Amino acid sequence: LAKTTQPISMDSYEGQEVNITCSHNNIATNDYITWYQQFPSQGPRFIIQGYKTKVTNEVASLFIPADRKSSTLSLPRVSLSDTAVYYCLAVAGNNRKLIWGLGTSLAVNP
Amino acid sequence: KAGVTQTPRYLIKTRGQQVTLSCSPISGHRSVSWYQQTPGQGLQFLFEYFSETQRNKGNFPGRFSGRQFSNSRSEMNVSTLELGDSALYLCASSLESDNSPLHFGNGTRLTVT
């Protein structure tokens, strides 16, 4: 059974780098792993997606090892406005259903 | 480009009633999916529509149904509401079903009393 697991919560301070890791098993071999950010009373917002190795955009980096059993979202120099819930999303290998993590609530402190 | 629009934003219903929620996707997006979000349960997939056809369905009872129109707008309906149906219902659109990033609306907050 495909599943994604991520920490329930994390704490950080302004200016630090934050790494959130999601474990995923039995996921499809040819689909992206995607991360979303959600603020209260809003829908999730796409941050980044990748297939393997490392992907970087203007807001984050995503590291995916060759075995694709995990992925790590890296937020450089977080600010108070990065306080949000972060979700990882993968595709199940057997039935291609989307598998969402339960979300990591990141609190950035001053 | 306008984002995904969901109406209404808030809704209060009583048990046994039915409700219809509406979603207008981003222009050009043909895939629309619906999610139920409750504290501690994360995002629970309801169903996905592509070009007016339901392509995927989650594990929800038949009281939850949806449809998509020729202009890609979508509606979901919940009949015989139960207290446990209280949740944030999110709609997401994408260009295609696989691997395209999902663009979410801000949801409809449904409260069943």
PDB file of C-alpha atoms in Angstrom:
ATOM      1  CA  LEU A   1       0.000   0.000   0.000  1.00  0.00           C
ATOM      2  CA  ALA A   2       1.436   3.326  -1.047  1.00  0.00           C
ATOM      3  CA  LYS A   3       1.883   5.792   1.761  1.00  0.00           C
ATOM      4  CA  THR A   4       3.585   9.092   2.485  1.00  0.00           C
ATOM      5  CA  THR A   5       4.805   9.984   5.964  1.00  0.00           C
ATOM      6  CA  GLN A   6       6.045  13.345   7.150  1.00  0.00           C
ATOM      7  CA  PRO A   7       6.634  14.941  10.568  1.00  0.00           C
ATOM      8  CA  ILE A   8       3.569  16.477  12.141  1.00  0.00           C
ATOM      9  CA  SER A   9       5.309  19.663  13.173  1.00  0.00           C
ATOM     10  CA  MET A  10       8.607  21.516  13.123  1.00  0.00           C
ATOM     11  CA  ASP A  11       9.926  24.642  14.771  1.00  0.00           C
ATOM     12  CA  SER A  12      12.506  27.026  13.386  1.00  0.00           C
ATOM     13  CA  TYR A  13      13.806  30.578  13.680  1.00  0.00           C
ATOM     14  CA  GLU A  14      14.000  33.343  11.152  1.00  0.00           C
ATOM     15  CA  GLY A  15      17.014  33.093   8.881  1.00  0.00           C
ATOM     16  CA  GLN A  16      17.545  29.374   9.368  1.00  0.00           C
ATOM     17  CA  GLU A  17      17.384  26.706   6.702  1.00  0.00           C
ATOM     18  CA  VAL A  18      14.533  24.254   7.186  1.00  0.00           C
ATOM     19  CA  ASN A  19      14.475  20.736   5.782  1.00  0.00           C
ATOM     20  CA  ILE A  20      11.256  18.733   5.798  1.00  0.00           C
ATOM     21  CA  THR A  21      11.521  15.091   4.818  1.00  0.00           C
ATOM     22  CA  CYS A  22       8.712  12.941   3.507  1.00  0.00           C
ATOM     23  CA  SER A  23       8.990   9.165   3.301  1.00  0.00           C
ATOM     24  CA  HIS A  24       7.080   7.452   0.531  1.00  0.00           C
ATOM     25  CA  ASN A  25       6.902   3.762  -0.342  1.00  0.00           C
ATOM     26  CA  ASN A  26       5.333   1.890  -3.237  1.00  0.00           C
ATOM     27  CA  ILE A  27       5.074   5.008  -5.332  1.00  0.00           C
ATOM     28  CA  ALA A  28       5.071   5.150  -9.084  1.00  0.00           C
ATOM     29  CA  THR A  29       8.498   5.112 -10.664  1.00  0.00           C
ATOM     30  CA  ASN A  30       7.748   7.620 -13.369  1.00  0.00           C
ATOM     31  CA  ASP A  31       5.822  10.371 -11.627  1.00  0.00           C
ATOM     32  CA  TYR A  32       6.799  13.566  -9.912  1.00  0.00           C
ATOM     33  CA  ILE A  33       6.926  14.147  -6.193  1.00  0.00           C
ATOM     34  CA  THR A  34       5.317  17.464  -5.414  1.00  0.00           C
ATOM     35  CA  TRP A  35       5.229  19.771  -2.410  1.00  0.00           C
ATOM     36  CA  TYR A  36       2.548  22.260  -1.468  1.00  0.00           C
ATOM     37  CA  GLN A  37       2.261  25.036   1.096  1.00  0.00           C
ATOM     38  CA  GLN A  38      -0.974  25.927   2.850  1.00  0.00           C
ATOM     39  CA  PHE A  39      -1.866  28.957   4.939  1.00  0.00           C
ATOM     40  CA  PRO A  40      -4.948  29.058   7.172  1.00  0.00           C
ATOM     41  CA  SER A  41      -8.211  29.593   5.293  1.00  0.00           C
ATOM     42  CA  GLN A  42      -6.506  29.138   1.924  1.00  0.00           C
ATOM     43  CA  GLY A  43      -6.059  26.276  -0.460  1.00  0.00           C
ATOM     44  CA  PRO A  44      -2.652  24.596  -0.848  1.00  0.00           C
ATOM     45  CA  ARG A  45      -0.207  26.343  -3.151  1.00  0.00           C
ATOM     46  CA  PHE A  46       2.294  24.555  -5.387  1.00  0.00           C
ATOM     47  CA  ILE A  47       5.912  25.016  -4.283  1.00  0.00           C
ATOM     48  CA  ILE A  48       8.074  22.607  -6.229  1.00  0.00           C
ATOM     49  CA  GLN A  49       8.123  19.205  -7.893  1.00  0.00           C
ATOM     50  CA  GLY A  50      10.809  16.831  -8.987  1.00  0.00           C
ATOM     51  CA  TYR A  51      11.456  13.351 -10.300  1.00  0.00           C
ATOM     52  CA  LYS A  52      14.931  12.618  -8.935  1.00  0.00           C
ATOM     53  CA  THR A  53      18.171  14.247  -7.726  1.00  0.00           C
ATOM     54  CA  LYS A  54      17.822  17.951  -7.023  1.00  0.00           C
ATOM     55  CA  VAL A  55      15.480  20.642  -8.235  1.00  0.00           C
ATOM     56  CA  THR A  56      15.710  24.296  -7.258  1.00  0.00           C
ATOM     57  CA  ASN A  57      13.435  27.247  -7.886  1.00  0.00           C
ATOM     58  CA  GLU A  58      13.178  30.735  -6.472  1.00  0.00           C
ATOM     59  CA  VAL A  59      11.614  29.635  -3.197  1.00  0.00           C
ATOM     60  CA  ALA A  60      12.842  26.122  -2.395  1.00  0.00           C
ATOM     61  CA  SER A  61      14.946  23.113  -3.269  1.00  0.00           C
ATOM     62  CA  LEU A  62      13.845  19.520  -3.486  1.00  0.00           C
ATOM     63  CA  PHE A  63      16.175  16.590  -2.958  1.00  0.00           C
ATOM     64  CA  ILE A  64      15.132  13.124  -4.083  1.00  0.00           C
ATOM     65  CA  PRO A  65      17.540  10.198  -3.702  1.00  0.00           C
ATOM     66  CA  ALA A  66      17.915   7.606  -6.421  1.00  0.00           C
ATOM     67  CA  ASP A  67      15.679   5.087  -4.658  1.00  0.00           C
ATOM     68  CA  ARG A  68      12.893   7.696  -4.417  1.00  0.00           C
ATOM     69  CA  LYS A  69      11.844   6.389  -1.011  1.00  0.00           C
ATOM     70  CA  SER A  70      11.971   9.864   0.416  1.00  0.00           C
ATOM     71  CA  SER A  71      12.137  13.496  -0.576  1.00  0.00           C
ATOM     72  CA  THR A  72      13.363  16.545   1.308  1.00  0.00           C
ATOM     73  CA  LEU A  73      11.980  20.010   0.875  1.00  0.00           C
ATOM     74  CA  SER A  74      14.561  22.638   1.754  1.00  0.00           C
ATOM     75  CA  LEU A  75      13.543  26.199   2.573  1.00  0.00           C
ATOM     76  CA  PRO A  76      16.550  28.522   2.744  1.00  0.00           C
ATOM     77  CA  ARG A  77      16.566  31.354   5.293  1.00  0.00           C
ATOM     78  CA  VAL A  78      12.961  31.082   6.423  1.00  0.00           C
ATOM     79  CA  SER A  79      10.971  34.106   7.511  1.00  0.00           C
ATOM     80  CA  LEU A  80       7.859  34.489   9.659  1.00  0.00           C
ATOM     81  CA  SER A  81       5.743  34.357   6.512  1.00  0.00           C
ATOM     82  CA  ASP A  82       6.891  30.783   5.869  1.00  0.00           C
ATOM     83  CA  THR A  83       4.842  29.631   8.853  1.00  0.00           C
ATOM     84  CA  ALA A  84       2.411  27.249   7.182  1.00  0.00           C
ATOM     85  CA  VAL A  85       1.565  23.598   6.651  1.00  0.00           C
ATOM     86  CA  TYR A  86       3.636  21.776   4.039  1.00  0.00           C
ATOM     87  CA  TYR A  87       2.333  18.720   2.197  1.00  0.00           C
ATOM     88  CA  CYS A  88       4.150  16.181   0.088  1.00  0.00           C
ATOM     89  CA  LEU A  89       2.333  14.425  -2.716  1.00  0.00           C
ATOM     90  CA  ALA A  90       3.264  11.281  -4.593  1.00  0.00           C
ATOM     91  CA  VAL A  91       1.535   8.922  -7.003  1.00  0.00           C
ATOM     92  CA  ALA A  92       0.787   5.354  -5.928  1.00  0.00           C
ATOM     93  CA  GLY A  93       2.542   2.742  -8.026  1.00  0.00           C
ATOM     94  CA  ASN A  94      -0.283   0.235  -8.278  1.00  0.00           C
ATOM     95  CA  ASN A  95      -3.348   2.333  -8.966  1.00  0.00           C
ATOM     96  CA  ARG A  96      -1.871   5.744  -9.757  1.00  0.00           C
ATOM     97  CA  LYS A  97      -3.930   7.440  -7.083  1.00  0.00           C
ATOM     98  CA  LEU A  98      -2.505  10.594  -5.537  1.00  0.00           C
ATOM     99  CA  ILE A  99      -1.098   9.993  -2.077  1.00  0.00           C
ATOM    100  CA  TRP A 100      -0.984  13.033   0.179  1.00  0.00           C
ATOM    101  CA  GLY A 101       1.014  13.296   3.362  1.00  0.00           C
ATOM    102  CA  LEU A 102      -0.833  14.559   6.432  1.00  0.00           C
ATOM    103  CA  GLY A 103       1.168  17.754   6.383  1.00  0.00           C
ATOM    104  CA  THR A 104       3.974  19.272   8.435  1.00  0.00           C
ATOM    105  CA  SER A 105       3.065  22.340  10.426  1.00  0.00           C
ATOM    106  CA  LEU A 106       6.100  24.626  10.342  1.00  0.00           C
ATOM    107  CA  ALA A 107       6.322  27.388  12.917  1.00  0.00           C
ATOM    108  CA  VAL A 108       8.934  30.060  12.288  1.00  0.00           C
ATOM    109  CA  ASN A 109       9.780  32.063  15.384  1.00  0.00           C
ATOM    110  CA  PRO A 110      11.376  35.511  15.534  1.00  0.00           C
TER     111      PRO A 110
ATOM    112  CA  LYS B   1      -5.060  34.935 -15.175  1.00  0.00           C
ATOM    113  CA  ALA B   2      -7.835  34.371 -12.650  1.00  0.00           C
ATOM    114  CA  GLY B   3      -7.278  31.587 -10.160  1.00  0.00           C
ATOM    115  CA  VAL B   4      -9.606  28.804  -9.141  1.00  0.00           C
ATOM    116  CA  THR B   5     -12.834  30.210  -7.761  1.00  0.00           C
ATOM    117  CA  GLN B   6     -15.021  28.358  -5.320  1.00  0.00           C
ATOM    118  CA  THR B   7     -18.463  29.441  -4.192  1.00  0.00           C
ATOM    119  CA  PRO B   8     -19.824  29.880  -1.680  1.00  0.00           C
ATOM    120  CA  ARG B   9     -17.002  30.576   0.710  1.00  0.00           C
ATOM    121  CA  TYR B  10     -18.962  29.576   3.793  1.00  0.00           C
ATOM    122  CA  LEU B  11     -22.070  27.489   4.211  1.00  0.00           C
ATOM    123  CA  ILE B  12     -24.114  26.361   7.187  1.00  0.00           C
ATOM    124  CA  LYS B  13     -26.562  23.508   6.756  1.00  0.00           C
ATOM    125  CA  THR B  14     -28.502  21.201   9.031  1.00  0.00           C
ATOM    126  CA  ARG B  15     -28.393  17.435   9.112  1.00  0.00           C
ATOM    127  CA  GLY B  16     -30.388  15.771   6.390  1.00  0.00           C
ATOM    128  CA  GLN B  17     -30.169  18.667   3.965  1.00  0.00           C
ATOM    129  CA  GLN B  18     -28.221  18.608   0.748  1.00  0.00           C
ATOM    130  CA  VAL B  19     -25.657  21.060  -0.550  1.00  0.00           C
ATOM    131  CA  THR B  20     -24.100  21.977  -3.881  1.00  0.00           C
ATOM    132  CA  LEU B  21     -20.666  23.535  -4.117  1.00  0.00           C
ATOM    133  CA  SER B  22     -19.296  25.192  -7.214  1.00  0.00           C
ATOM    134  CA  CYS B  23     -15.823  25.439  -8.693  1.00  0.00           C
ATOM    135  CA  SER B  24     -14.577  27.470 -11.654  1.00  0.00           C
ATOM    136  CA  PRO B  25     -11.141  26.279 -12.781  1.00  0.00           C
ATOM    137  CA  ILE B  26      -8.355  28.321 -14.291  1.00  0.00           C
ATOM    138  CA  SER B  27      -9.076  29.068 -17.910  1.00  0.00           C
ATOM    139  CA  GLY B  28      -7.729  26.278 -20.103  1.00  0.00           C
ATOM    140  CA  HIS B  29      -7.577  23.705 -17.324  1.00  0.00           C
ATOM    141  CA  ARG B  30      -9.598  20.621 -18.103  1.00  0.00           C
ATOM    142  CA  SER B  31      -9.003  18.565 -14.983  1.00  0.00           C
ATOM    143  CA  VAL B  32     -10.884  19.389 -11.798  1.00  0.00           C
ATOM    144  CA  SER B  33     -10.549  17.452  -8.572  1.00  0.00           C
ATOM    145  CA  TRP B  34     -12.248  17.790  -5.214  1.00  0.00           C
ATOM    146  CA  TYR B  35     -10.891  17.230  -1.730  1.00  0.00           C
ATOM    147  CA  GLN B  36     -12.276  17.174   1.773  1.00  0.00           C
ATOM    148  CA  GLN B  37     -10.005  18.598   4.439  1.00  0.00           C
ATOM    149  CA  THR B  38     -10.562  18.103   8.142  1.00  0.00           C
ATOM    150  CA  PRO B  39      -8.183  18.646  11.079  1.00  0.00           C
ATOM    151  CA  GLY B  40      -5.971  15.633  11.548  1.00  0.00           C
ATOM    152  CA  GLN B  41      -7.124  13.915   8.342  1.00  0.00           C
ATOM    153  CA  GLY B  42      -5.300  15.992   5.819  1.00  0.00           C
ATOM    154  CA  LEU B  43      -6.563  16.122   2.262  1.00  0.00           C
ATOM    155  CA  GLN B  44      -8.973  13.337   1.372  1.00  0.00           C
ATOM    156  CA  PHE B  45      -9.523  12.859  -2.335  1.00  0.00           C
ATOM    157  CA  LEU B  46     -13.168  12.825  -3.425  1.00  0.00           C
ATOM    158  CA  PHE B  47     -13.118  12.619  -7.218  1.00  0.00           C
ATOM    159  CA  GLU B  48     -11.546  13.972 -10.352  1.00  0.00           C
ATOM    160  CA  TYR B  49     -13.161  15.036 -13.581  1.00  0.00           C
ATOM    161  CA  PHE B  50     -11.542  15.497 -16.950  1.00  0.00           C
ATOM    162  CA  SER B  51     -13.447  16.665 -20.004  1.00  0.00           C
ATOM    163  CA  GLU B  52     -16.788  16.064 -18.266  1.00  0.00           C
ATOM    164  CA  THR B  53     -15.917  12.464 -17.315  1.00  0.00           C
ATOM    165  CA  GLN B  54     -15.155  11.194 -13.855  1.00  0.00           C
ATOM    166  CA  ARG B  55     -11.668   9.684 -14.097  1.00  0.00           C
ATOM    167  CA  ASN B  56     -10.925   8.834 -10.474  1.00  0.00           C
ATOM    168  CA  LYS B  57     -12.936   8.431  -7.335  1.00  0.00           C
ATOM    169  CA  GLY B  58     -11.960   8.303  -3.687  1.00  0.00           C
ATOM    170  CA  ASN B  59     -13.459   6.232  -0.906  1.00  0.00           C
ATOM    171  CA  PHE B  60     -16.470   8.331  -0.041  1.00  0.00           C
ATOM    172  CA  PRO B  61     -20.086   7.173   0.174  1.00  0.00           C
ATOM    173  CA  GLY B  62     -22.496   7.681  -2.686  1.00  0.00           C
ATOM    174  CA  ARG B  63     -23.946  10.735  -0.939  1.00  0.00           C
ATOM    175  CA  PHE B  64     -21.000  12.597  -2.422  1.00  0.00           C
ATOM    176  CA  SER B  65     -21.310  13.198  -6.134  1.00  0.00           C
ATOM    177  CA  GLY B  66     -19.999  15.590  -8.699  1.00  0.00           C
ATOM    178  CA  ARG B  67     -20.137  16.633 -12.281  1.00  0.00           C
ATOM    179  CA  GLN B  68     -18.246  18.731 -14.756  1.00  0.00           C
ATOM    180  CA  PHE B  69     -19.710  20.922 -17.447  1.00  0.00           C
ATOM    181  CA  SER B  70     -18.488  21.536 -20.984  1.00  0.00           C
ATOM    182  CA  ASN B  71     -16.773  24.766 -19.879  1.00  0.00           C
ATOM    183  CA  SER B  72     -14.824  22.723 -17.262  1.00  0.00           C
ATOM    184  CA  ARG B  73     -16.710  24.258 -14.350  1.00  0.00           C
ATOM    185  CA  SER B  74     -17.544  21.660 -11.750  1.00  0.00           C
ATOM    186  CA  GLU B  75     -20.023  21.113  -8.984  1.00  0.00           C
ATOM    187  CA  MET B  76     -20.095  18.686  -6.133  1.00  0.00           C
ATOM    188  CA  ASN B  77     -23.190  17.674  -4.256  1.00  0.00           C
ATOM    189  CA  VAL B  78     -23.576  16.145  -0.835  1.00  0.00           C
ATOM    190  CA  SER B  79     -26.973  14.727   0.027  1.00  0.00           C
ATOM    191  CA  THR B  80     -28.403  13.787   3.412  1.00  0.00           C
ATOM    192  CA  LEU B  81     -25.773  15.777   5.269  1.00  0.00           C
ATOM    193  CA  GLU B  82     -24.239  14.373   8.431  1.00  0.00           C
ATOM    194  CA  LEU B  83     -22.403  16.194  11.196  1.00  0.00           C
ATOM    195  CA  GLY B  84     -19.188  14.512  10.079  1.00  0.00           C
ATOM    196  CA  ASP B  85     -19.428  16.196   6.691  1.00  0.00           C
ATOM    197  CA  SER B  86     -18.373  19.469   8.282  1.00  0.00           C
ATOM    198  CA  ALA B  87     -15.095  20.306   6.593  1.00  0.00           C
ATOM    199  CA  LEU B  88     -13.263  22.519   4.167  1.00  0.00           C
ATOM    200  CA  TYR B  89     -13.981  21.379   0.619  1.00  0.00           C
ATOM    201  CA  LEU B  90     -11.247  22.228  -1.815  1.00  0.00           C
ATOM    202  CA  CYS B  91     -11.313  22.212  -5.566  1.00  0.00           C
ATOM    203  CA  ALA B  92      -8.174  22.025  -7.673  1.00  0.00           C
ATOM    204  CA  SER B  93      -7.651  22.367 -11.391  1.00  0.00           C
ATOM    205  CA  SER B  94      -4.782  21.375 -13.612  1.00  0.00           C
ATOM    206  CA  LEU B  95      -3.897  21.282 -17.281  1.00  0.00           C
ATOM    207  CA  GLU B  96      -3.835  17.518 -17.398  1.00  0.00           C
ATOM    208  CA  SER B  97      -4.404  14.771 -14.910  1.00  0.00           C
ATOM    209  CA  ASP B  98      -0.870  13.413 -14.480  1.00  0.00           C
ATOM    210  CA  ASN B  99       2.052  15.362 -13.078  1.00  0.00           C
ATOM    211  CA  SER B 100       0.676  18.812 -13.787  1.00  0.00           C
ATOM    212  CA  PRO B 101       0.696  20.939 -10.617  1.00  0.00           C
ATOM    213  CA  LEU B 102      -2.652  21.352  -8.942  1.00  0.00           C
ATOM    214  CA  HIS B 103      -4.011  24.856  -8.513  1.00  0.00           C
ATOM    215  CA  PHE B 104      -6.363  25.080  -5.561  1.00  0.00           C
ATOM    216  CA  GLY B 105      -9.179  27.417  -4.747  1.00  0.00           C
ATOM    217  CA  ASN B 106      -9.584  28.729  -1.212  1.00  0.00           C
ATOM    218  CA  GLY B 107     -12.320  26.259  -0.481  1.00  0.00           C
ATOM    219  CA  THR B 108     -15.844  26.214   0.843  1.00  0.00           C
ATOM    220  CA  ARG B 109     -16.148  25.886   4.588  1.00  0.00           C
ATOM    221  CA  LEU B 110     -19.191  23.700   5.244  1.00  0.00           C
ATOM    222  CA  THR B 111     -20.631  23.471   8.725  1.00  0.00           C
ATOM    223  CA  VAL B 112     -23.370  20.939   9.408  1.00  0.00           C
ATOM    224  CA  THR B 113     -25.409  21.490  12.566  1.00  0.00           C
TER     225      THR B 113
END
